[in-house]
Coordinates of C-alpha atoms in Angstrom, one line a residue:
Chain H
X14 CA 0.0 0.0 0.0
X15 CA 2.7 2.1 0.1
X16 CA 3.6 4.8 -2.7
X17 CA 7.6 4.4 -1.8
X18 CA 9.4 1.3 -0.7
X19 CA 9.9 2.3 3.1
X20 CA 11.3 -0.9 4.7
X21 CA 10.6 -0.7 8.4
X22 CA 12.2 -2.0 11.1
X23 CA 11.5 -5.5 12.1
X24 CA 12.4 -7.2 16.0
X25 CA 14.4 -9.8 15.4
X26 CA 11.4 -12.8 16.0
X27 CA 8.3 -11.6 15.4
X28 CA 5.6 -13.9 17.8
X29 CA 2.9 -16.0 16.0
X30 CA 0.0 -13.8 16.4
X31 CA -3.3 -15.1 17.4
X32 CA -5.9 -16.6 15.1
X33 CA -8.6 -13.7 14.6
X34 CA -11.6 -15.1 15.5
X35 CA -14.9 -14.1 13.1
X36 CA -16.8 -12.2 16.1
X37 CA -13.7 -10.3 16.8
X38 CA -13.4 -12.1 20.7
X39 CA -10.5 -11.0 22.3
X40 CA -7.4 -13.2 22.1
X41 CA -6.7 -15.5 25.1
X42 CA -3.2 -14.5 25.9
X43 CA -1.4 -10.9 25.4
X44 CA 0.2 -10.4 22.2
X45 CA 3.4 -8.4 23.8
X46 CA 6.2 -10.8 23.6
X47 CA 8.6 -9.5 26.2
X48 CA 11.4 -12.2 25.8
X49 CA 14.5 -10.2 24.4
X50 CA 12.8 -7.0 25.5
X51 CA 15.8 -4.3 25.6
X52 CA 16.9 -2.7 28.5
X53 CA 18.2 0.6 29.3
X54 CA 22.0 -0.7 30.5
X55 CA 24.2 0.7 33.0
X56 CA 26.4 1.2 29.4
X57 CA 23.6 3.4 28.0
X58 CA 22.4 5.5 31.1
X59 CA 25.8 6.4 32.6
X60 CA 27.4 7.5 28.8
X61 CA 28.5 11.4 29.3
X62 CA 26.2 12.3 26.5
X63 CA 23.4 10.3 27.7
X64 CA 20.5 12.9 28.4
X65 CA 16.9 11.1 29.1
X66 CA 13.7 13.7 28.0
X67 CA 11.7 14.7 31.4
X68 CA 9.3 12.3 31.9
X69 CA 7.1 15.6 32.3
X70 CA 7.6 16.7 29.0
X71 CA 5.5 13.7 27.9
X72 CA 1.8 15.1 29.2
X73 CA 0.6 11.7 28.4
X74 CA 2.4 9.6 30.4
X75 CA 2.5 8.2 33.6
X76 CA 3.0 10.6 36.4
X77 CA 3.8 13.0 34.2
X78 CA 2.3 15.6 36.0
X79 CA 3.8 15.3 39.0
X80 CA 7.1 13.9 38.2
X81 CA 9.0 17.5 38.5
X82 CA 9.3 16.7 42.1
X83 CA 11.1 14.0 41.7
X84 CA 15.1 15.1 41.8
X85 CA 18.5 14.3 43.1
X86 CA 18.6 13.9 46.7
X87 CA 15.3 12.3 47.3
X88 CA 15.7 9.2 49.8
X89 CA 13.7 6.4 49.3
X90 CA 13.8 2.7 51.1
X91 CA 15.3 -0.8 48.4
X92 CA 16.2 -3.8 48.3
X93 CA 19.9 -4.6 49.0
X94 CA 20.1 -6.8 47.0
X95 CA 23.6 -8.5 46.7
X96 CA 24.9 -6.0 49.3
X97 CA 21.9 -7.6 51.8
X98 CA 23.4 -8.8 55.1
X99 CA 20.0 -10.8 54.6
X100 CA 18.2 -11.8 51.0
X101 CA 15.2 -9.1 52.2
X102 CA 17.5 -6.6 53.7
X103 CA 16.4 -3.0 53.1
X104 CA 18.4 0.0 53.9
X105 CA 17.6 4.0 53.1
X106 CA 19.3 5.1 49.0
X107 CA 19.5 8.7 48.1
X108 CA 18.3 9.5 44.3
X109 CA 22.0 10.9 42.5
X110 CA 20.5 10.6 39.2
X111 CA 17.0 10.5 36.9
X112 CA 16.9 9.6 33.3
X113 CA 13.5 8.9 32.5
X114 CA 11.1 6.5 35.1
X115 CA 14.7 5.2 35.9
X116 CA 17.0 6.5 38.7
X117 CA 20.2 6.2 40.1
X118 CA 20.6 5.3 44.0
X119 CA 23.5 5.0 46.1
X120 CA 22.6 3.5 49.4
X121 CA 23.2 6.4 52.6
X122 CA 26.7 5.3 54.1
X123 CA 28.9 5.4 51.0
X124 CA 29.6 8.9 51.3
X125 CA 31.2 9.3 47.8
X126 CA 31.7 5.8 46.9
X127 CA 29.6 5.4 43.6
X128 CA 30.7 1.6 43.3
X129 CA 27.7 -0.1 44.4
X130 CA 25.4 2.3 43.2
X131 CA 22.2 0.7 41.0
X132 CA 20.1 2.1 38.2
X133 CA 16.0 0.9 39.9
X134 CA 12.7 2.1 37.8
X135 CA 11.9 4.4 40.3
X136 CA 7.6 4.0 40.0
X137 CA 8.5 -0.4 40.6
X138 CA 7.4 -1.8 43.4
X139 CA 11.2 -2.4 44.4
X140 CA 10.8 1.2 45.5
X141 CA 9.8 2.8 48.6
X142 CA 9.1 6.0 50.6
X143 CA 10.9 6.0 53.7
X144 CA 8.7 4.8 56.3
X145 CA 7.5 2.0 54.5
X146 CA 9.9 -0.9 56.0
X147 CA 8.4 0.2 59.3
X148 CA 5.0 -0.1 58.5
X149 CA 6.0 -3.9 57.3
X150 CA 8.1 -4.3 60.5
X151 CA 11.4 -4.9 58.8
X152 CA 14.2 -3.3 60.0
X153 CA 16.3 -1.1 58.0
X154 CA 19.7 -3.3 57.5
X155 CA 22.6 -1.8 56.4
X156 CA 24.5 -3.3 53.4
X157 CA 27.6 -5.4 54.3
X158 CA 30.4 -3.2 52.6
X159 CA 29.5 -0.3 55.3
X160 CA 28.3 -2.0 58.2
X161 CA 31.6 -1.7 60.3
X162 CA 31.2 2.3 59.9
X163 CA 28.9 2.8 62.3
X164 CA 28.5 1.3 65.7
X165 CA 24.8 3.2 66.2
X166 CA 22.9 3.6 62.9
X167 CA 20.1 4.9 64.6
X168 CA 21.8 8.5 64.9
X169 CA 23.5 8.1 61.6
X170 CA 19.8 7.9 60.0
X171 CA 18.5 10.5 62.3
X172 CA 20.8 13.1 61.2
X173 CA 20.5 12.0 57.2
X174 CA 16.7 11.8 56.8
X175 CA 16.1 14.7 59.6
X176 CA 14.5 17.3 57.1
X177 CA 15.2 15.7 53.6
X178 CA 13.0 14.6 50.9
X179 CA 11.2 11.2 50.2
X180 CA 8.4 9.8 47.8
X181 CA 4.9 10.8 49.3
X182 CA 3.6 7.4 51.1
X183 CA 0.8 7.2 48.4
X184 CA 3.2 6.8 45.5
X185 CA 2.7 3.2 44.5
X186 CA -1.3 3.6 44.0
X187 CA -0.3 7.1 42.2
X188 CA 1.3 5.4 39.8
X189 CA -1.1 2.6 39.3
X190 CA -3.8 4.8 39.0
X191 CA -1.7 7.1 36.2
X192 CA -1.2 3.8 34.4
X193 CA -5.0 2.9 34.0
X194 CA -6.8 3.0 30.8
X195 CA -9.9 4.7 29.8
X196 CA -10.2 1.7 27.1
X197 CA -11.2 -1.9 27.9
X198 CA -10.9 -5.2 25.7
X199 CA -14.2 -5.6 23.9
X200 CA -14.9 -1.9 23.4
X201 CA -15.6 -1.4 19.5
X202 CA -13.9 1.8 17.5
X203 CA -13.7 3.4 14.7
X204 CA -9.9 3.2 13.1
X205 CA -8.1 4.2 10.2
X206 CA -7.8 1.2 7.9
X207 CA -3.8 0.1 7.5
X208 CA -4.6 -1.1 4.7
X209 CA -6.2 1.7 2.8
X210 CA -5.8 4.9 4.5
X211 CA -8.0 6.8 3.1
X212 CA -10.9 4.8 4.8
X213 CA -11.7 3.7 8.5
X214 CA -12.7 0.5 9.6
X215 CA -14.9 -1.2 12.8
X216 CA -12.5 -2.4 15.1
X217 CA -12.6 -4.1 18.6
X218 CA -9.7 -3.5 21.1
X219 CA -8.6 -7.0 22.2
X220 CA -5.8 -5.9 24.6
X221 CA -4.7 -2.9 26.3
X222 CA -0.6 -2.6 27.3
X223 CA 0.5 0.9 28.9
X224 CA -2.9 2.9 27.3
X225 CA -1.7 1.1 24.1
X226 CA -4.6 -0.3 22.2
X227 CA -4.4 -3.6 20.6
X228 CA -7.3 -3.7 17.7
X229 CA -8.6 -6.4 15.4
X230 CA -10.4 -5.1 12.1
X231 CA -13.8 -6.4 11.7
X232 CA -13.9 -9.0 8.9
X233 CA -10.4 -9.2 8.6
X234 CA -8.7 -12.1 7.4
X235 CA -7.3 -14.7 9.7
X236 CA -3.8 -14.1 9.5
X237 CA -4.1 -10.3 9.5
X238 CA -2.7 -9.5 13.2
X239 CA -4.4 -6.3 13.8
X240 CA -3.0 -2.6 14.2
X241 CA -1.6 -0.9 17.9
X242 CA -2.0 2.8 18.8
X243 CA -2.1 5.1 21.7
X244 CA -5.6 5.5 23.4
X245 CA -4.9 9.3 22.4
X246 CA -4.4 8.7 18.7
X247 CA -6.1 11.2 16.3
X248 CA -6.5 8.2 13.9
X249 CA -9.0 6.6 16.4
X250 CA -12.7 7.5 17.1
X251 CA -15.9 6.5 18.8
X252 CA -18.4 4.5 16.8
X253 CA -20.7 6.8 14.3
X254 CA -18.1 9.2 14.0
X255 CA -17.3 8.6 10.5
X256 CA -20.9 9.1 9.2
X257 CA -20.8 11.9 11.5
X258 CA -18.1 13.5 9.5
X259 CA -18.3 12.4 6.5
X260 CA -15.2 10.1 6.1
X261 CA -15.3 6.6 4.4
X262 CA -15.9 3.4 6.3
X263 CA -15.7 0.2 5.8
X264 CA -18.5 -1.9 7.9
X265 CA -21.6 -3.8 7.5
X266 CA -24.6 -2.8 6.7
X267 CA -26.2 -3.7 10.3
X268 CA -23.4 -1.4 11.8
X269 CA -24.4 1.8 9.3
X270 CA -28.1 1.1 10.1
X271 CA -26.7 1.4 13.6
X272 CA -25.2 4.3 13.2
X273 CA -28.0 6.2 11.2
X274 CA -30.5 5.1 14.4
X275 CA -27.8 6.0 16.5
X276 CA -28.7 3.0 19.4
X277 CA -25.3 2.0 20.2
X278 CA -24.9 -1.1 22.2
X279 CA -22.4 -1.2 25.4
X280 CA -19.2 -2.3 23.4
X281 CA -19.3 0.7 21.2
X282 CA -17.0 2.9 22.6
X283 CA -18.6 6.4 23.4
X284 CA -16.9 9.8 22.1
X285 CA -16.0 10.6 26.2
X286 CA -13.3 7.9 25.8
X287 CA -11.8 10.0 23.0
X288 CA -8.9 12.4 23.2
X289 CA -9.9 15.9 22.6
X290 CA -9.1 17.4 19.5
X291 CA -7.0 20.6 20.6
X292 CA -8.9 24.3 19.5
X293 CA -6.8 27.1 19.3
X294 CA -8.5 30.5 21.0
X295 CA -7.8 32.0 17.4
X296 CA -9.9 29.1 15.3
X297 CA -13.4 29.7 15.3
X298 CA -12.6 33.7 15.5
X299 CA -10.8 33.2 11.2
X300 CA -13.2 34.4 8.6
X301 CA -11.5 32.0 6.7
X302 CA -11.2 28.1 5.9
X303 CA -9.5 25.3 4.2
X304 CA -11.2 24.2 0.8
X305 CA -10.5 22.1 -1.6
X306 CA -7.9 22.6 -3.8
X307 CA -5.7 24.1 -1.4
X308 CA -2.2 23.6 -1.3
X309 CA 0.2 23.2 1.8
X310 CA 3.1 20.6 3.4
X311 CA 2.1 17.9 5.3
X312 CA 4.1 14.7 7.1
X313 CA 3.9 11.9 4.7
X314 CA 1.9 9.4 6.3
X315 CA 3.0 6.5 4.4
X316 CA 6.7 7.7 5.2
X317 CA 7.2 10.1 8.3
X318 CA 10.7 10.6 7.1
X319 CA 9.2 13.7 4.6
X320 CA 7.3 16.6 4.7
X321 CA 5.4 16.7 1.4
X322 CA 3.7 19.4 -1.2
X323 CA 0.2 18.0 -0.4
X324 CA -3.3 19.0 -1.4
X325 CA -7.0 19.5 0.1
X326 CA -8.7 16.9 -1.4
X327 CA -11.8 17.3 0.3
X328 CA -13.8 19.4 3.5
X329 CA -15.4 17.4 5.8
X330 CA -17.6 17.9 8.5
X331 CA -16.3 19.0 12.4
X332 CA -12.8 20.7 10.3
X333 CA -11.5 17.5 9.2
X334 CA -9.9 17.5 5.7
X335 CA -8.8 14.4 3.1
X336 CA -5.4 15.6 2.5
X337 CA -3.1 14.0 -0.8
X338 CA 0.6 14.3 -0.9
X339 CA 1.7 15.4 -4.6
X340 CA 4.7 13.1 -5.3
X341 CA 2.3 9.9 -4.6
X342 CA 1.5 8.3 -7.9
X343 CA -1.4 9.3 -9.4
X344 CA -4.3 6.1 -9.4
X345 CA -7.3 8.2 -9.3
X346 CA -8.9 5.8 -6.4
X347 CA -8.6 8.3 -3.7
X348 CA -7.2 5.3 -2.0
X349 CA -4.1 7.5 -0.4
X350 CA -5.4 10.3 1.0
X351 CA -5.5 10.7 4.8
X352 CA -7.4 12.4 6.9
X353 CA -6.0 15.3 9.3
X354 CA -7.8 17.8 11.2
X355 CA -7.4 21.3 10.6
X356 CA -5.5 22.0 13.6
X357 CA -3.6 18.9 13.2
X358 CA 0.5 20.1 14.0
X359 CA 1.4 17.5 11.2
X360 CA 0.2 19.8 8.2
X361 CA 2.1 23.1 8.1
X362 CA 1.5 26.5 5.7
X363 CA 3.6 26.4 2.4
X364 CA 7.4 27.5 3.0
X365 CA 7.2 26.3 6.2
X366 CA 10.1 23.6 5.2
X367 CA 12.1 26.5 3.4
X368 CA 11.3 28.4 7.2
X369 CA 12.4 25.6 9.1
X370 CA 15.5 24.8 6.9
X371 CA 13.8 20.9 6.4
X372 CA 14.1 19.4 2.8
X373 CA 10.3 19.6 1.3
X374 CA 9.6 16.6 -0.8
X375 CA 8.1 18.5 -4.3
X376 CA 5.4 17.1 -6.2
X377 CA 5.9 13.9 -8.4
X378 CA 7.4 14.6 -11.4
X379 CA 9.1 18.1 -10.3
X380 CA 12.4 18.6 -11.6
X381 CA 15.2 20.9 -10.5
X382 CA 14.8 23.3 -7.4
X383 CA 11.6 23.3 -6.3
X384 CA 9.7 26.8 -6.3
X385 CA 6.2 27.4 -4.8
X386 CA 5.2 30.4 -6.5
X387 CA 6.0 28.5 -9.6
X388 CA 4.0 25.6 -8.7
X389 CA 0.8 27.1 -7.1
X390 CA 1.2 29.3 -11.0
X391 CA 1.5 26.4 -12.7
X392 CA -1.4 24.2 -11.0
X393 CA -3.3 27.4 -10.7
X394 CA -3.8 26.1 -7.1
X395 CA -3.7 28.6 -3.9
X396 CA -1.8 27.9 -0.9
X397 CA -3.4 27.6 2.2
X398 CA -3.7 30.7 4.0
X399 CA -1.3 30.5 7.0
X400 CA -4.0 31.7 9.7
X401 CA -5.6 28.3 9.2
X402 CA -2.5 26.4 10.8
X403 CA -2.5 25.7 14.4
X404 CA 1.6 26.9 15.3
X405 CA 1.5 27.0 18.7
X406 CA 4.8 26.7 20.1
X407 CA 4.9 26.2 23.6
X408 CA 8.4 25.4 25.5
X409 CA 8.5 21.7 25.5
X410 CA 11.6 21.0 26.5
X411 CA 12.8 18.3 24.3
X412 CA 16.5 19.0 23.4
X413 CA 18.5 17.4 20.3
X414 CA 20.2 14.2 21.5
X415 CA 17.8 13.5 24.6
X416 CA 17.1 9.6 24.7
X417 CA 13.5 8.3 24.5
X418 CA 11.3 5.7 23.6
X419 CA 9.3 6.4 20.2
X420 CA 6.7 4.0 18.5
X421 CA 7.5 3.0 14.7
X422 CA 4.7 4.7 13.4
X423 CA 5.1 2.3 10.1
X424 CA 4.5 -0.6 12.6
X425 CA 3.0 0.7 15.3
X426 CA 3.5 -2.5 17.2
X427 CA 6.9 -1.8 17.8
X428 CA 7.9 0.7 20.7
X429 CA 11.9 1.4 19.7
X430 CA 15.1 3.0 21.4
X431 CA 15.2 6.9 19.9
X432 CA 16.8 9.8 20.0
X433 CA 15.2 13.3 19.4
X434 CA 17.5 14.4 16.5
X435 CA 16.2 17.8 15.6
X436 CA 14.1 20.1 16.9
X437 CA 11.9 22.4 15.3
X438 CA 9.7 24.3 17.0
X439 CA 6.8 21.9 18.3
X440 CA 8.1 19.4 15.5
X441 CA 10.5 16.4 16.5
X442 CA 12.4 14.3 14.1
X443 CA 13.0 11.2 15.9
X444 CA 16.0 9.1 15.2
X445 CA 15.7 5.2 15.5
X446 CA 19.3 4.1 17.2
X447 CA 21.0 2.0 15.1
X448 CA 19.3 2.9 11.7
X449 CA 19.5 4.9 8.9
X450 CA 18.3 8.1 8.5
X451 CA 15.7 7.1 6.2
X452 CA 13.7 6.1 9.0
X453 CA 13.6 8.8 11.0
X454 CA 10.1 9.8 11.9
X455 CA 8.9 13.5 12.2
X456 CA 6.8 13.6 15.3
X457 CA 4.9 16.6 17.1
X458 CA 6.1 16.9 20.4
X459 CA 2.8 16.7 21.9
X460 CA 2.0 12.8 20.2
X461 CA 1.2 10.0 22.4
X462 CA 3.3 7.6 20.5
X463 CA 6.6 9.1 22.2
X464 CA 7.6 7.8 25.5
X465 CA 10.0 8.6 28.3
X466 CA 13.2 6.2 28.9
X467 CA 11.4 3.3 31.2
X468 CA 8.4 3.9 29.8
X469 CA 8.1 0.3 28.6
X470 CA 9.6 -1.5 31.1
X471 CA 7.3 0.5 33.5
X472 CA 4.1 -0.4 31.2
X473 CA 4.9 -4.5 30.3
X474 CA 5.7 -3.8 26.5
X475 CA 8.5 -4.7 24.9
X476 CA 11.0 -2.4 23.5
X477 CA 12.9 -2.7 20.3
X478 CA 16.6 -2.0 20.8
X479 CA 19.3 -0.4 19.1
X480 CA 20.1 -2.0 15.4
X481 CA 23.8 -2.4 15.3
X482 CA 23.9 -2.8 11.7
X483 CA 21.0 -0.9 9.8
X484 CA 20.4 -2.3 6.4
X485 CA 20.5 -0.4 3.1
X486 CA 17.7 0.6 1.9
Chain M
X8 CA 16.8 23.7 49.9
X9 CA 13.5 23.0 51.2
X10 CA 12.5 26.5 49.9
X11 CA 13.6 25.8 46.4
X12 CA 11.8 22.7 46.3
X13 CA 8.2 24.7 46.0
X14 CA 4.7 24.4 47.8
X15 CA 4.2 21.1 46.9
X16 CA 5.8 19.7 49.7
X17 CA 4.8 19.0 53.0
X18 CA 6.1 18.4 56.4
X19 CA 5.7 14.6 57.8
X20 CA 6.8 12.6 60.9
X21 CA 8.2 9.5 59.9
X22 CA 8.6 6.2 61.4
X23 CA 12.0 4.5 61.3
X24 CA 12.9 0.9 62.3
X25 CA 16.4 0.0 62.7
X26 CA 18.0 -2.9 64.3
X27 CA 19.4 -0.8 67.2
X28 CA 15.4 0.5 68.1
X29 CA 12.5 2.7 66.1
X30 CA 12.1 6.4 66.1
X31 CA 11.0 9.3 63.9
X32 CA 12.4 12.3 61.6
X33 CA 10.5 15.0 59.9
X34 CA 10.5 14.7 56.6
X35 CA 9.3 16.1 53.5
X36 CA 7.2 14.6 50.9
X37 CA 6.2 15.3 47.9
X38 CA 2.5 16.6 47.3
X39 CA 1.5 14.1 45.1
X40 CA -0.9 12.8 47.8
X41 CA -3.0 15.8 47.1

């Protein structure tokens, strides 16, 4: 379905996916194969140009909110582990270090010693507010390098945890409760068909893993194993929003009888479950509106890598418009054009590229340097007024070089390591580790498919890690 | 500094258990109990 020849990456094993049963059931055991999962290493997190994104500069994850409180000199209660005088042993850790969910402790006693320190996800359950041994009734033991120090530990933790900082003792069910999904297995959706974007499709979420939906397609064949998003996406909706709008569907005809009633039955996800498209103050106030014809760049959806001459194919209802990029081949099926809303931060005013200093791809068949007064003249086309594009560019605080976790948009099953490579304005370009740049993704800061470091050993999903050698394309 | 760290945080007694006996320290937590 694809216009170019984008090869993806792949995990090394791919699991057998289950067998899709005709009523769209969910399948009986998770479809996240976390054996060769990648993890951050001590390699990785302790590299002098390693530099993690805030978890708080990812609004849609975890403990986002909150997680500016969480800094370097916090004390928290763990595990000895192989430093345990016991196999249980606890003792008190001071935070030296946060990249990501993930932080670096050094247990209180080692002064300056970093040797035994340990990298823990700091919202596991191997983590603890001081206090909590106590209210178990285990002592606090200290590890076996320093015990000698000290005849009277009691005063030594008196004077080190006598006005300092720790996790509040709710933490644990804070983090739970951040982790919970508005979506359940069973719940019905509308979804953009991978197959042929330009239509959506009745699908059923079948699993749920860190607010990442799972989805088999209606009708879909048996060996077709079913498409991943974020519960946030802007390519999902509730059920009769496509007739509302007037985009394409694919379903049966009891569903579109269904929807033109409008009696929904208890699986059919209802539009409260649904992200909320984001309206600029400015919006409604414009005089003006996209229509079609219209000229403009937009990300590629077939290939993130590019930001495309595209076209306004068509103005649906609630500002959602069928947008075409110009360099696909022409096939006259209105097969490729995808739907973005109008204050979507992946379609941009023309010269924006030129603006940004980002290589535009030009229409198919262009030749030489590519000139926009010379193509909107020669297709007698207008370009987009730039008052209709949402721009807001708030300080996000995602840096060139920060580490993250980013899903492969062209697989959406795949959650990968990633490095934020440019920056521009609100627009990432995400950089795969390992692989060429031809698979960079361009991202908006603000999508839900971009994680922090930990994220997915924090959620149970498996993450893809570095390619050593990328293939050729 | 406690003053740096912002409203957020709040005062608490804590209860420690070592081997040598229990006690408590003030603390400060994080208002993510709020």
């Amino acid at each position: 379905s694809k216009p170019s020849q984008v090869v993806q990456p792949q995990p090394p094993t791919v699991p057998p996916e289950p067998v899709a049963s005709p009523n769209c059931l969910p399948p009986p055991e998770s479809t996240v194969d976390l054996e060769g999962t990648f993890s951050w290493s001590v390699s990785y997190l302790e590299d002098s140009n390693f530099k993690a994104v805030p978890v708080s500069c990812f609004r849609h994850a975890p403990m986002s909110e909150c997680w500016e409180q969480m800094s370097a000199g916090m004390k928290v209660e763990v595990a000895c582990g192989e430093e345990g005088v016991t196999k249980d042993a606890f003792w008190v850790a001071t935070v030296v270090a946060i990249a990501g969910y993930k932080a670096k402790l050094r247990f209180e006693g080692f002064v300056e010693d970093s040797s035994k320190d340990i990298w823990v996800d700091l919202c596991s359950e191997e983590v603890h507010p001081v206090g909590w041994c106590a209210t178990q009734g285990r002592p606090l033991i200290p590890p076996r390098t320093i015990q000698h120090k000290y005849r009277d530990w009691k005063e030594f933790l008196m004077r080190r945890l006598t006005g300092a900082r720790t996790l509040p003792t709710n933490f644990m069910s804070r983090v739970v409760e951040s982790q919970k999904s508005r979506f359940r297995p069973g719940l019905n959706v509308e979804v953009v068909d991978k197959n042929r974007i330009a239509q959506m499709r009745v699908a059923t979420v079948t699993e749920v893993v860190g607010k990442r939906l799972h989805l088999r397609y209606h009708g879909a064949p048996p060996d077709d194993n079913g498409f991943w998003c974020h519960e946030d996406a802007p390519i999902i909706h509730p059920v009769g929003w496509s007739r509302e709008v007037g985009h394409e569907i694919v379903a049966s005809q009891s569903y579109h009888e269904k929807c033109i009633s409008g009696t929904y039955d208890p699986n059919d996800a209802p539009p409260e479950l649904f992200a909320i498209t984001p309206i600029p103050s400015n919006f409604h106030s414009s005089k003006m509106n996209f229509s079609e014809g219209m000229k403009l760049e937009a990300i590629d959806p077939l290939n993130l890598s590019a930001i495309c001459v595209a076209t306004v194919m068509k103005v649906l209802h609630n500002n959602y418009l069928m947008i075409r990029i110009d360099s696909y081949e022409s096939d006259n099926t209105c097969s490729d054009w995808f739907c973005y809303h109008a204050t979507s931060p992946c379609i941009f005013p023309a010269g924006f590229c030129e603006m940004n200093n980002i290589t535009l791809t030009p229409p198919r068949g262009y030749e030489g340097q590519f000139s926009w007064f010379l193509y909107l003249k020669k297709t007698q086309a207008t370009a987009a007024p730039p008052a209709l594009f949402y721009r807001e560019v708030p300080s996000h605080g995602f840096e060139e070089g920060m580490a993250l976790e980013s899903a492969d948009l062209m697989d959406p099953r795949l959650v990968c390591v990633a490095k934020v490579k440019q920056v521009k304005g609100r627009l990432l370009k995400v950089h795969f580790d390992g692989w060429e740049s031809d698979f960079d993704q361009w991202i908006d800061y603000h999508s839900p498919d971009i994680y922090p470091v930990g994220w997915c050993d924090m959620s149970g999903y498996r993450l893809e890690g570095p390619k050593s050698q990328a293939p050729k394309r | 500094s406690i003053a740096s760290v912002g409203q957020k945080w709040e005062q608490k007694q804590v209860q420690i258990k070592t081997l040598e006996g229990e006690f408590s320290v003030t603390m400060w937590s994080s208002g993510v109990d709020e």
